[in-house]
């Protein structure tokens, strides 16, 4: 029974998160356990768990009169969060360089970069593959200094939909420009790993911070488009402007 409840909670979480990020549930929408349970065809307990998880992810606020309210975010929220991720990843990179990262993790990072290299050589760029590998590289970066404190805080901030290293990458309408941006970002991947390997702490931190700003520039690029041109880009629907 407990396993089934967990499965229902996961299904509710995924369904609600998708609807929020896609704009089907815009900022200010009130959500109630009973109505959602009936809509999803499950009991209230897994819905309650899913709503609590979405509140922890900062996608929902608890309403004073009960239930939850879908949050909306200003562009400034996105910028500030990405900047903070850059600070945390920069610190992780510096400590990894100063302490010396374990060779097995460095080898794993080099392998991820080789797989990304192959994507850029392909005639049809695989955005989904890039997003997956890019996220894997950043997750590994957080592990390199072997700091539980840093790892926990980086995981906490990247759980926000617009703070992930791969947020806002699905912009097929402007693929050529986006691919150029990603190619430059991947050059920073290589430079960052080189600095960590060579124990260059200051350089590693500087590259990591600058690299995070590439995500900010991508968001700003997308926000210059007309709304119709931005349809389908994950996360943009929750921005209030």
Short mmCIF file of N, CA, C and O in Angstrom, two decimals, residues 5 14 18 21 26 39 43 51 53 66 75 89-90 98 105 108 112 118-119 122 147 162 167 180 219 222 240-241:
data_model
loop_
_atom_site.label_atom_id
_atom_site.label_comp_id
_atom_site.label_asym_id
_atom_site.label_seq_id
_atom_site.Cartn_x
_atom_site.Cartn_y
_atom_site.Cartn_z
N UNK A 5 1.13 4.26 -2.86
CA UNK A 5 0.96 5.66 -2.51
C UNK A 5 2.13 6.49 -3.03
O UNK A 5 1.95 7.59 -3.54
N UNK A 14 4.81 14.74 -11.12
CA UNK A 14 5.23 14.96 -12.51
C UNK A 14 4.15 15.68 -13.31
O UNK A 14 4.44 16.59 -14.09
N UNK A 18 4.62 19.56 -14.70
CA UNK A 18 4.53 19.80 -16.14
C UNK A 18 3.50 20.87 -16.46
O UNK A 18 3.72 21.74 -17.31
N UNK A 21 4.98 24.39 -15.32
CA UNK A 21 6.05 24.88 -16.19
C UNK A 21 5.55 25.17 -17.60
O UNK A 21 6.09 26.02 -18.30
N UNK A 26 -1.14 28.88 -14.42
CA UNK A 26 -0.34 30.11 -14.32
C UNK A 26 -0.20 30.60 -12.89
O UNK A 26 -0.92 30.15 -11.98
N UNK A 39 -9.53 14.96 -9.84
CA UNK A 39 -9.10 15.14 -11.23
C UNK A 39 -8.10 14.08 -11.66
O UNK A 39 -8.16 13.56 -12.78
N UNK A 43 -6.03 9.25 -4.29
CA UNK A 43 -6.44 9.73 -2.97
C UNK A 43 -5.75 11.05 -2.64
O UNK A 43 -4.83 11.49 -3.34
N UNK A 51 2.07 18.22 -3.60
CA UNK A 51 1.98 19.66 -3.41
C UNK A 51 3.07 20.16 -2.45
O UNK A 51 3.66 21.22 -2.67
N UNK A 53 5.96 18.79 -2.04
CA UNK A 53 7.23 18.73 -2.77
C UNK A 53 7.37 19.93 -3.72
O UNK A 53 8.45 20.54 -3.82
N UNK A 66 -5.62 28.08 3.32
CA UNK A 66 -5.57 26.65 3.01
C UNK A 66 -5.28 26.43 1.54
O UNK A 66 -5.54 27.28 0.70
N UNK A 75 11.83 38.16 -13.78
CA UNK A 75 13.10 37.89 -14.45
C UNK A 75 14.25 38.09 -13.48
O UNK A 75 15.26 37.37 -13.50
N UNK A 89 28.91 27.03 -7.65
CA UNK A 89 29.72 26.18 -8.53
C UNK A 89 31.15 26.70 -8.62
O UNK A 89 32.10 25.90 -8.73
N UNK A 90 31.31 28.01 -8.56
CA UNK A 90 32.67 28.56 -8.56
C UNK A 90 33.45 28.13 -7.33
O UNK A 90 34.63 27.77 -7.41
N UNK A 98 41.98 23.17 -5.39
CA UNK A 98 42.90 23.33 -4.27
C UNK A 98 43.12 22.02 -3.51
O UNK A 98 44.24 21.72 -3.08
N UNK A 105 36.81 10.57 -10.70
CA UNK A 105 35.80 11.57 -11.03
C UNK A 105 36.25 12.46 -12.19
O UNK A 105 35.46 12.83 -13.06
N UNK A 108 35.75 10.54 -15.30
CA UNK A 108 34.33 10.53 -15.66
C UNK A 108 33.95 11.84 -16.33
O UNK A 108 33.19 11.87 -17.30
N UNK A 112 32.46 12.56 -20.19
CA UNK A 112 31.25 13.33 -20.50
C UNK A 112 31.55 14.38 -21.55
O UNK A 112 30.78 14.58 -22.51
N UNK A 118 31.20 14.87 -29.43
CA UNK A 118 30.61 14.09 -30.53
C UNK A 118 29.29 14.70 -31.00
O UNK A 118 28.96 14.63 -32.19
N UNK A 119 28.54 15.30 -30.07
CA UNK A 119 27.26 15.91 -30.45
C UNK A 119 27.47 17.06 -31.42
O UNK A 119 26.69 17.26 -32.36
N UNK A 122 27.97 16.04 -35.04
CA UNK A 122 26.83 15.46 -35.75
C UNK A 122 26.13 16.50 -36.60
O UNK A 122 26.08 17.69 -36.24
N UNK A 147 32.60 17.78 -0.81
CA UNK A 147 32.04 18.56 0.28
C UNK A 147 30.54 18.30 0.35
O UNK A 147 29.80 18.69 -0.56
N UNK A 162 14.28 27.00 -13.15
CA UNK A 162 15.04 27.92 -13.98
C UNK A 162 16.49 28.05 -13.55
O UNK A 162 17.24 28.82 -14.12
N UNK A 167 18.46 24.56 -17.97
CA UNK A 167 17.17 25.23 -18.09
C UNK A 167 17.12 26.06 -19.37
O UNK A 167 18.13 26.58 -19.84
N UNK A 180 25.54 27.90 -31.32
CA UNK A 180 26.78 28.70 -31.18
C UNK A 180 27.02 29.05 -29.72
O UNK A 180 28.16 28.99 -29.23
N UNK A 219 18.64 33.05 -21.20
CA UNK A 219 17.33 33.48 -20.75
C UNK A 219 17.01 34.86 -21.34
O UNK A 219 15.91 35.10 -21.86
N UNK A 222 16.11 34.55 -24.98
CA UNK A 222 14.76 34.02 -25.20
C UNK A 222 13.69 35.06 -24.89
O UNK A 222 12.67 35.15 -25.56
N UNK A 240 6.97 36.16 -14.78
CA UNK A 240 5.96 37.21 -14.83
C UNK A 240 6.46 38.42 -15.61
O UNK A 240 5.70 39.33 -15.90
N UNK A 241 7.74 38.45 -15.96
CA UNK A 241 8.26 39.58 -16.69
C UNK A 241 9.18 40.43 -15.85
O UNK A 241 9.47 40.11 -14.73
#
